[in-house]
PDB file of C-alpha atoms in Angstrom:
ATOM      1  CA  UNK Q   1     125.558 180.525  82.706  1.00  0.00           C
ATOM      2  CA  UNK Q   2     123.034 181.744  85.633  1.00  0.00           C
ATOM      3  CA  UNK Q   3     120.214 180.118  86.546  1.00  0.00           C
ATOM      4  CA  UNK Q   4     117.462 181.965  88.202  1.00  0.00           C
ATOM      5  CA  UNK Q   5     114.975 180.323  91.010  1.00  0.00           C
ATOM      6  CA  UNK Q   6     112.131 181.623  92.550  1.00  0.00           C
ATOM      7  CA  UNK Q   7     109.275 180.719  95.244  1.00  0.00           C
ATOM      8  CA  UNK Q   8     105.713 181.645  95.388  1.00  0.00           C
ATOM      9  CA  UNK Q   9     104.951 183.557  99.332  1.00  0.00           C
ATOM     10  CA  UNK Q  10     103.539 180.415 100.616  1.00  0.00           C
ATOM     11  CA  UNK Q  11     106.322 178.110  99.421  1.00  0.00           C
ATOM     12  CA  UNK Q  12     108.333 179.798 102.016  1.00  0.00           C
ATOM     13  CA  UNK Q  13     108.547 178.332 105.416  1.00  0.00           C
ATOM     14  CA  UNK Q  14     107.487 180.525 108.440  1.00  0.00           C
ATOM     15  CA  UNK Q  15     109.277 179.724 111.226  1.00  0.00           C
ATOM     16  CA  UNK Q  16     108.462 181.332 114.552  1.00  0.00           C
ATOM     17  CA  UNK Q  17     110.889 180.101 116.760  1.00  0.00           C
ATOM     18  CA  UNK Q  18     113.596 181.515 114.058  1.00  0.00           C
ATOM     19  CA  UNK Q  19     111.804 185.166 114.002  1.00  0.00           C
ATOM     20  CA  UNK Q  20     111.465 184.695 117.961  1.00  0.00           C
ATOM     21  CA  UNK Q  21     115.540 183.801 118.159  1.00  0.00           C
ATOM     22  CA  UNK Q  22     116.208 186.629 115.872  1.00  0.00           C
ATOM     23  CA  UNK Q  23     114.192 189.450 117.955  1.00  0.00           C
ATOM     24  CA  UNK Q  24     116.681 188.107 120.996  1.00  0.00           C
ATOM     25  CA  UNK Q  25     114.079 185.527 122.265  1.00  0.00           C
ATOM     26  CA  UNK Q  26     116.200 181.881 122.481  1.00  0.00           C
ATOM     27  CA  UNK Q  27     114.015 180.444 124.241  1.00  0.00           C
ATOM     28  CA  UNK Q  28     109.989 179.976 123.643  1.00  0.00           C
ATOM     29  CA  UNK Q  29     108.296 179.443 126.336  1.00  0.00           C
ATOM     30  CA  UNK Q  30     109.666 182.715 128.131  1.00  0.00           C
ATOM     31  CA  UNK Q  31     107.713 184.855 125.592  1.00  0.00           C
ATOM     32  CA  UNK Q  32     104.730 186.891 126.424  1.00  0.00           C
ATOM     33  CA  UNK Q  33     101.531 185.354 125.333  1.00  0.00           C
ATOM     34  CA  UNK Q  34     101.622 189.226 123.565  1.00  0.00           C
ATOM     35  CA  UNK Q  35     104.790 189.087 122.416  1.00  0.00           C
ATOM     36  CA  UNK Q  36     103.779 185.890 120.589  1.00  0.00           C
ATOM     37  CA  UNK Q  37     101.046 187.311 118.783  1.00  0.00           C
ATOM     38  CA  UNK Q  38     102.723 190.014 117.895  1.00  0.00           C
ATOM     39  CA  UNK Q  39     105.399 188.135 116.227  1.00  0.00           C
ATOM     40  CA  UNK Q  40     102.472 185.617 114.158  1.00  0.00           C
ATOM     41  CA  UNK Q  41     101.245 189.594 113.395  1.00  0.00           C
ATOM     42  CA  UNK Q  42     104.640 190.412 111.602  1.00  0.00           C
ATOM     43  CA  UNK Q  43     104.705 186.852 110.074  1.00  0.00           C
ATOM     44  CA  UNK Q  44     101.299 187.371 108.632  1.00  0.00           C
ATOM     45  CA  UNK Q  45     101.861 190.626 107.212  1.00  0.00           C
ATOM     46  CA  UNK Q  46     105.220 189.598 105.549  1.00  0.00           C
ATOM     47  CA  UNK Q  47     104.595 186.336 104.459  1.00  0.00           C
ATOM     48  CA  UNK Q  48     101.524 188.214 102.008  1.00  0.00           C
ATOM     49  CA  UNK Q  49     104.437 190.571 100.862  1.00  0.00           C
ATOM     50  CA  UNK Q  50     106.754 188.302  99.729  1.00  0.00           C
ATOM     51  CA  UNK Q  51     108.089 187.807  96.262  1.00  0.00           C
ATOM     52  CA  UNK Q  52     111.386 185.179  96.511  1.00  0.00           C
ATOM     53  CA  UNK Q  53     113.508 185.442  93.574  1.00  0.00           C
ATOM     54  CA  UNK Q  54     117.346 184.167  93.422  1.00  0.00           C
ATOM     55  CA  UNK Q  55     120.082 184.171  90.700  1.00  0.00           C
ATOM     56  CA  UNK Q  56     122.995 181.600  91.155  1.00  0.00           C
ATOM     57  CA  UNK Q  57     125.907 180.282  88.851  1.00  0.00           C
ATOM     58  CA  UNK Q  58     128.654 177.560  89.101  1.00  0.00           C
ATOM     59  CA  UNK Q  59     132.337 178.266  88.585  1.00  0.00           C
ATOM     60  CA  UNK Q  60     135.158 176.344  88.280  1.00  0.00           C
ATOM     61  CA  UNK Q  61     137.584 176.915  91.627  1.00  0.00           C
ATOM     62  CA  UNK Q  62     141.184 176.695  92.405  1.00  0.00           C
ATOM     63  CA  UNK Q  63     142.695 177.203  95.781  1.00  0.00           C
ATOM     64  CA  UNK Q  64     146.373 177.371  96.697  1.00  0.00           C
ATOM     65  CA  UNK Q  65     147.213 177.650 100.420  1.00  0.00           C
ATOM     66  CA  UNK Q  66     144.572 180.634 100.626  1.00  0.00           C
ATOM     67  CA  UNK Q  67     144.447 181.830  97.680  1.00  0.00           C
ATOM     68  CA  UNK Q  68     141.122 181.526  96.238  1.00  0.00           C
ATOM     69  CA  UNK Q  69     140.405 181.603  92.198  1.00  0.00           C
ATOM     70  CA  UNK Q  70     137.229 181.618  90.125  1.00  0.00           C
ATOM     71  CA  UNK Q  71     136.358 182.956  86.867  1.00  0.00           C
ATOM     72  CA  UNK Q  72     138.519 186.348  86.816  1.00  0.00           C
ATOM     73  CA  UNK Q  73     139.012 186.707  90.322  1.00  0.00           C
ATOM     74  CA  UNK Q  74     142.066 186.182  92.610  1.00  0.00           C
ATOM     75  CA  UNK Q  75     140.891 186.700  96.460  1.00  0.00           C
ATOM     76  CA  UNK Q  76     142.739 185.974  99.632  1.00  0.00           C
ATOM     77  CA  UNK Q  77     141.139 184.567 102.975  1.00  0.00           C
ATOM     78  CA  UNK Q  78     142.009 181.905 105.110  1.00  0.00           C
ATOM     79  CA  UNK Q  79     138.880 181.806 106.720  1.00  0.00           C
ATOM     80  CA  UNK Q  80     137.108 181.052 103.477  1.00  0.00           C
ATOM     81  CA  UNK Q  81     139.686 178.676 101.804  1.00  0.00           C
ATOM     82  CA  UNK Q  82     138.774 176.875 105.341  1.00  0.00           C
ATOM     83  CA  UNK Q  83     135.256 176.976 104.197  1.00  0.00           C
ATOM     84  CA  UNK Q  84     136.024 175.963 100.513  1.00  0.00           C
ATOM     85  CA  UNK Q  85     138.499 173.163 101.329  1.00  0.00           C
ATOM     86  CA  UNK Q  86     138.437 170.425  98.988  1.00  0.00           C
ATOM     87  CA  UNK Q  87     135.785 171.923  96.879  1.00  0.00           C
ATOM     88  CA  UNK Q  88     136.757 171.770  93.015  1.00  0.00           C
ATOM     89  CA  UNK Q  89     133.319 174.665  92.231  1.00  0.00           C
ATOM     90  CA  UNK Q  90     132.009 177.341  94.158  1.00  0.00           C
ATOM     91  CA  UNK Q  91     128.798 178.402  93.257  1.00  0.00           C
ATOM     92  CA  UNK Q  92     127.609 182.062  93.906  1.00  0.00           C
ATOM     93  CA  UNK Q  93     124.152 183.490  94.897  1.00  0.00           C
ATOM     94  CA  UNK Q  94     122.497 185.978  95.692  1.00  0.00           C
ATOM     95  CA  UNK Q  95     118.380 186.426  96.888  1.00  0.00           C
ATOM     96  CA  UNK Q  96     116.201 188.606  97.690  1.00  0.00           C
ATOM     97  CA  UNK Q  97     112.083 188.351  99.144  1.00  0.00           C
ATOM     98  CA  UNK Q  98     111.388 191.361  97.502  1.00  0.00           C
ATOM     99  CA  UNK Q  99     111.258 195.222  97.885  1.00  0.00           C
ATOM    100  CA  UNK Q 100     107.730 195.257  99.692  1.00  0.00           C
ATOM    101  CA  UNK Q 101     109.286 193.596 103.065  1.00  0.00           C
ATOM    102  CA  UNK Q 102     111.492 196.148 103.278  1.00  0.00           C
ATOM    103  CA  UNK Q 103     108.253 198.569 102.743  1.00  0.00           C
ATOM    104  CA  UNK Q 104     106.181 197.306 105.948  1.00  0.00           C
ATOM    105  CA  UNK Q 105     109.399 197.200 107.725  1.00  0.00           C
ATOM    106  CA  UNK Q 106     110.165 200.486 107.174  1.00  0.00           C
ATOM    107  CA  UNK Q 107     106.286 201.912 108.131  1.00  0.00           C
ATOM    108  CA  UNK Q 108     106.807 200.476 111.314  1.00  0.00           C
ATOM    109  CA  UNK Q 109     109.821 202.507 111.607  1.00  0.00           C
ATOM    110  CA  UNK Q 110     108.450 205.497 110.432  1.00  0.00           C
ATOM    111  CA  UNK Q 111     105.744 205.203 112.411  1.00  0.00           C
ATOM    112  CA  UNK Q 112     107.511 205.200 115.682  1.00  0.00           C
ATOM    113  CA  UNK Q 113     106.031 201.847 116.421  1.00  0.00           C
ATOM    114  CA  UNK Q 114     107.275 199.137 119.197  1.00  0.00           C
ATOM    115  CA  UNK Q 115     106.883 196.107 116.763  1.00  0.00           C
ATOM    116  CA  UNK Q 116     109.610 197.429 114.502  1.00  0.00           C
ATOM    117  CA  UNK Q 117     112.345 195.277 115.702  1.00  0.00           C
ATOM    118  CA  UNK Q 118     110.226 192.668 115.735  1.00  0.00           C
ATOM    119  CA  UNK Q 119     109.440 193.211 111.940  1.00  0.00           C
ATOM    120  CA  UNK Q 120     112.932 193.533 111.206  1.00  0.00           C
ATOM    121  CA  UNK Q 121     113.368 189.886 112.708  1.00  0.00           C
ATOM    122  CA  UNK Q 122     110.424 188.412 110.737  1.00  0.00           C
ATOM    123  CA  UNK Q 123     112.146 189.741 107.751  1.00  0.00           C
ATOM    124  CA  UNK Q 124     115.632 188.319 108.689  1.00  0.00           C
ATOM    125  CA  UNK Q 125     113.932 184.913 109.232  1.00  0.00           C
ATOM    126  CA  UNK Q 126     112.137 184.873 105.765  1.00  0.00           C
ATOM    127  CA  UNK Q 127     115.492 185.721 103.748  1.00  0.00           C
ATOM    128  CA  UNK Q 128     116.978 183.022 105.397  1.00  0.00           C
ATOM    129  CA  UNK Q 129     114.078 180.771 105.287  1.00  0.00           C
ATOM    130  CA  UNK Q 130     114.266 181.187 101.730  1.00  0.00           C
ATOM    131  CA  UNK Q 131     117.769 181.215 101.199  1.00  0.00           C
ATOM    132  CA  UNK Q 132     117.403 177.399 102.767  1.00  0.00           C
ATOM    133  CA  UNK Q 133     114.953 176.394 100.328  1.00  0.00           C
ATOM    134  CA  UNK Q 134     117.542 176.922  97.783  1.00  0.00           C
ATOM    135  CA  UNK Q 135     120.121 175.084  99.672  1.00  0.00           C
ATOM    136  CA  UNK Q 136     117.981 172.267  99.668  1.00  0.00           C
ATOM    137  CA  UNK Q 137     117.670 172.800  95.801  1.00  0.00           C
ATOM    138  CA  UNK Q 138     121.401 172.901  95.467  1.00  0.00           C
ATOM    139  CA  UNK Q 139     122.315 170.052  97.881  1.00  0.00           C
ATOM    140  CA  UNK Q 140     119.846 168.104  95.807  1.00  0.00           C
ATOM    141  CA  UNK Q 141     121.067 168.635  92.550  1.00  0.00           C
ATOM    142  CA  UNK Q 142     124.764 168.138  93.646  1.00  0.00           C
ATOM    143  CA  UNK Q 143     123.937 164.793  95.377  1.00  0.00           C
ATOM    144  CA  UNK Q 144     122.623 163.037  92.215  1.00  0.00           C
ATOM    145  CA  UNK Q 145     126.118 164.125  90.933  1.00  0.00           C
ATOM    146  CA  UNK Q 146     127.524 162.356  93.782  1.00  0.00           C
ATOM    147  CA  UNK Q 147     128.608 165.851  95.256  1.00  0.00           C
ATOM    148  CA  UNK Q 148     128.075 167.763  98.280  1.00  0.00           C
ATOM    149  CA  UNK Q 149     127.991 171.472  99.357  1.00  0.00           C
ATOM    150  CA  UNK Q 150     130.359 173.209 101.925  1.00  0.00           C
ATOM    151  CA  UNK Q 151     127.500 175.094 104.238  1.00  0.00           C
ATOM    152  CA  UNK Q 152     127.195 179.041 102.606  1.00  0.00           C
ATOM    153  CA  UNK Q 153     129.534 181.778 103.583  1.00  0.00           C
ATOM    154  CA  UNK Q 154     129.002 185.450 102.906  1.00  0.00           C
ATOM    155  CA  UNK Q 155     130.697 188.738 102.797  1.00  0.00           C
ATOM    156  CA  UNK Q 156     131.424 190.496 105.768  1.00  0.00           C
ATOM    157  CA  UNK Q 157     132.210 187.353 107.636  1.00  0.00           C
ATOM    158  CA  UNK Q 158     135.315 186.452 109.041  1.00  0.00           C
ATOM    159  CA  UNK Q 159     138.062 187.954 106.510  1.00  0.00           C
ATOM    160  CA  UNK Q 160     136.039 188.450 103.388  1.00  0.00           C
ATOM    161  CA  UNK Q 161     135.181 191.884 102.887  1.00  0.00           C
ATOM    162  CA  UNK Q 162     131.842 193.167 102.646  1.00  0.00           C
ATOM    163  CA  UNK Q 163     133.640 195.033  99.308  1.00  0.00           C
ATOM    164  CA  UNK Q 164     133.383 191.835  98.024  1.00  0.00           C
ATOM    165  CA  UNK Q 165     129.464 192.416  97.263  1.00  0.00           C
ATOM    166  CA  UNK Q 166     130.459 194.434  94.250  1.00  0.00           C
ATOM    167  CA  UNK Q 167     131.948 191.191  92.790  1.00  0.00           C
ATOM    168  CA  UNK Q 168     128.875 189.073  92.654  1.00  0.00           C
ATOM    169  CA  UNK Q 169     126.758 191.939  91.512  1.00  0.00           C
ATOM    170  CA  UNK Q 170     129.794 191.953  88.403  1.00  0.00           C
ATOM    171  CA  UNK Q 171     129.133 188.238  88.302  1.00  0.00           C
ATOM    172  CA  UNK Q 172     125.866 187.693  88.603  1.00  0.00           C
ATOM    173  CA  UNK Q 173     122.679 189.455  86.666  1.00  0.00           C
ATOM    174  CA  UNK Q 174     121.102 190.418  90.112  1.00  0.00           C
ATOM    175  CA  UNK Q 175     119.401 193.446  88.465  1.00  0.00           C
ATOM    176  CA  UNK Q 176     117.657 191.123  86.832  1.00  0.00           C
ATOM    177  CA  UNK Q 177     116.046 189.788  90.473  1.00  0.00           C
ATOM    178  CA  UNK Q 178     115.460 193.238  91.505  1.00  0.00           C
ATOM    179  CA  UNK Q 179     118.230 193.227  93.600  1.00  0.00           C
ATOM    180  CA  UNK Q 180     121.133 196.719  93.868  1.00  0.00           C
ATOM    181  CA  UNK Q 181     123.883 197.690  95.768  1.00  0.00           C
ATOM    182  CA  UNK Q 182     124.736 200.889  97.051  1.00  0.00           C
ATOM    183  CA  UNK Q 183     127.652 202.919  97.479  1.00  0.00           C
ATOM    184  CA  UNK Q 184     126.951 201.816 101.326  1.00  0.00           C
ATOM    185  CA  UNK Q 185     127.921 198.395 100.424  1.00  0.00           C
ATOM    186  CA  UNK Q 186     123.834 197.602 101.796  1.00  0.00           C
ATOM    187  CA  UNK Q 187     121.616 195.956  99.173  1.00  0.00           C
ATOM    188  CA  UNK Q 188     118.148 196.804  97.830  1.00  0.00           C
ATOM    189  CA  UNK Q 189     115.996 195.413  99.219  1.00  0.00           C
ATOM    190  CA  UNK Q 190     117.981 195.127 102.444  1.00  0.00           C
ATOM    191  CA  UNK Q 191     116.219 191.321 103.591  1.00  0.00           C
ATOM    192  CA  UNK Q 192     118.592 189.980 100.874  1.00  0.00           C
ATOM    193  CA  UNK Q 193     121.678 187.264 100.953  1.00  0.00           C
ATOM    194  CA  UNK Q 194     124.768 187.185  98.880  1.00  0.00           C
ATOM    195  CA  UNK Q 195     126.789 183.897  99.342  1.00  0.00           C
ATOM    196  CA  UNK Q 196     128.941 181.444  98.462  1.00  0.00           C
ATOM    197  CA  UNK Q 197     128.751 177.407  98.723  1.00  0.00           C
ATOM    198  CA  UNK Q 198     131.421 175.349  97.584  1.00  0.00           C
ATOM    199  CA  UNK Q 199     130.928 172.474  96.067  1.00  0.00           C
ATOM    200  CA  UNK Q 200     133.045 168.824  97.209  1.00  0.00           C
ATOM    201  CA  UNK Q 201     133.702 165.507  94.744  1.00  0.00           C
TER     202      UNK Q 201
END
């Protein structure tokens, strides 16, 4: 059965030195006092645009040498039967902050303007920042069954196809989030995470 989860804007953390890290800034205090206030700008904007929703579900997992089952699927990948290792569930997700981040984001394209990368790394920032919370959630909930979560993996990593998307939109009622997929393989709204977290005795 799926559970959905969702955040109001301000329950999601803002973090600047992840937006900063994301626009190719690792280290602080080597930004521009500009650069910096241009980057609280795109937090400011997005943050009021937000609308964190999330649909997960728990399945019963098998793996034999890298071969990886759940529910009806068989799927082959060492690199995530490395990630899943002694894990007896996996649980798959997938969130989104909404369509209107991808709306200011895509003004500042449009518009030809020199904070749109900048926007693009807010963005990246919040999905993650919110894709955290529910790690937190989940790590939570498995620890009072004396269980803990293998950190997230997602398509398009290592050898797991990004054709693998179409699986957990099968799985999962993401319409029901707001949340498509395209013939591109790209999701609607694009600041959105698919994942999976396996889940250890």
């Amino acid at each position: 059965m799926p559970f959905f989860y969702k955040l109001t804007a301000s329950e999601i953390p803002a973090d600047f030195k992840e937006a900063a890290r994301y626009s190719g800034f690792f280290k602080t205090d080597s930004i521009s006092p500009e650069i910096k206030q241009k980057i609280e700008q795109c937090i400011q904007k997005l943050q009021l645009a937000l609308v964190p929703h999330a649909v997960y579900e728990e399945f019963d997992l098998k793996i034999r040498q890298n071969l990886i089952q759940f529910a009806d699927i068989s799927l082959e990948s060492k690199d995530l039967s490395r990630n899943l290792e002694g894990c007896s569930k996996v649980i798959l997700l997938a969130a989104t902050v909404g369509a209107g981040v991808d709306q200011i984001i895509r003004r500042s394209q449009l518009s030809g303007s020199a904070d749109a990368a900048l926007m693009q790394a807010t963005g990246a920032m919040f999905i993650e920042s919110f894709v955290d919370k529910l790690n937190d959630k989940l790590r939570d909930e498995s620890t009072l069954h004396g269980k803990f979560l293998r950190p997230r993996y997602s398509p398009g990593y290592g050898d797991v196809p990004l054709e693998f998307q179409k699986e957990f939109f099968r799985l999962l009622p993401c319409q029901k989030i707001g949340l498509t997929l395209m013939d591109s393989l790209i999701m609607a709204p694009e600041k959105s995470v698919t994942a999976f977290v396996g889940v250890k005795n």
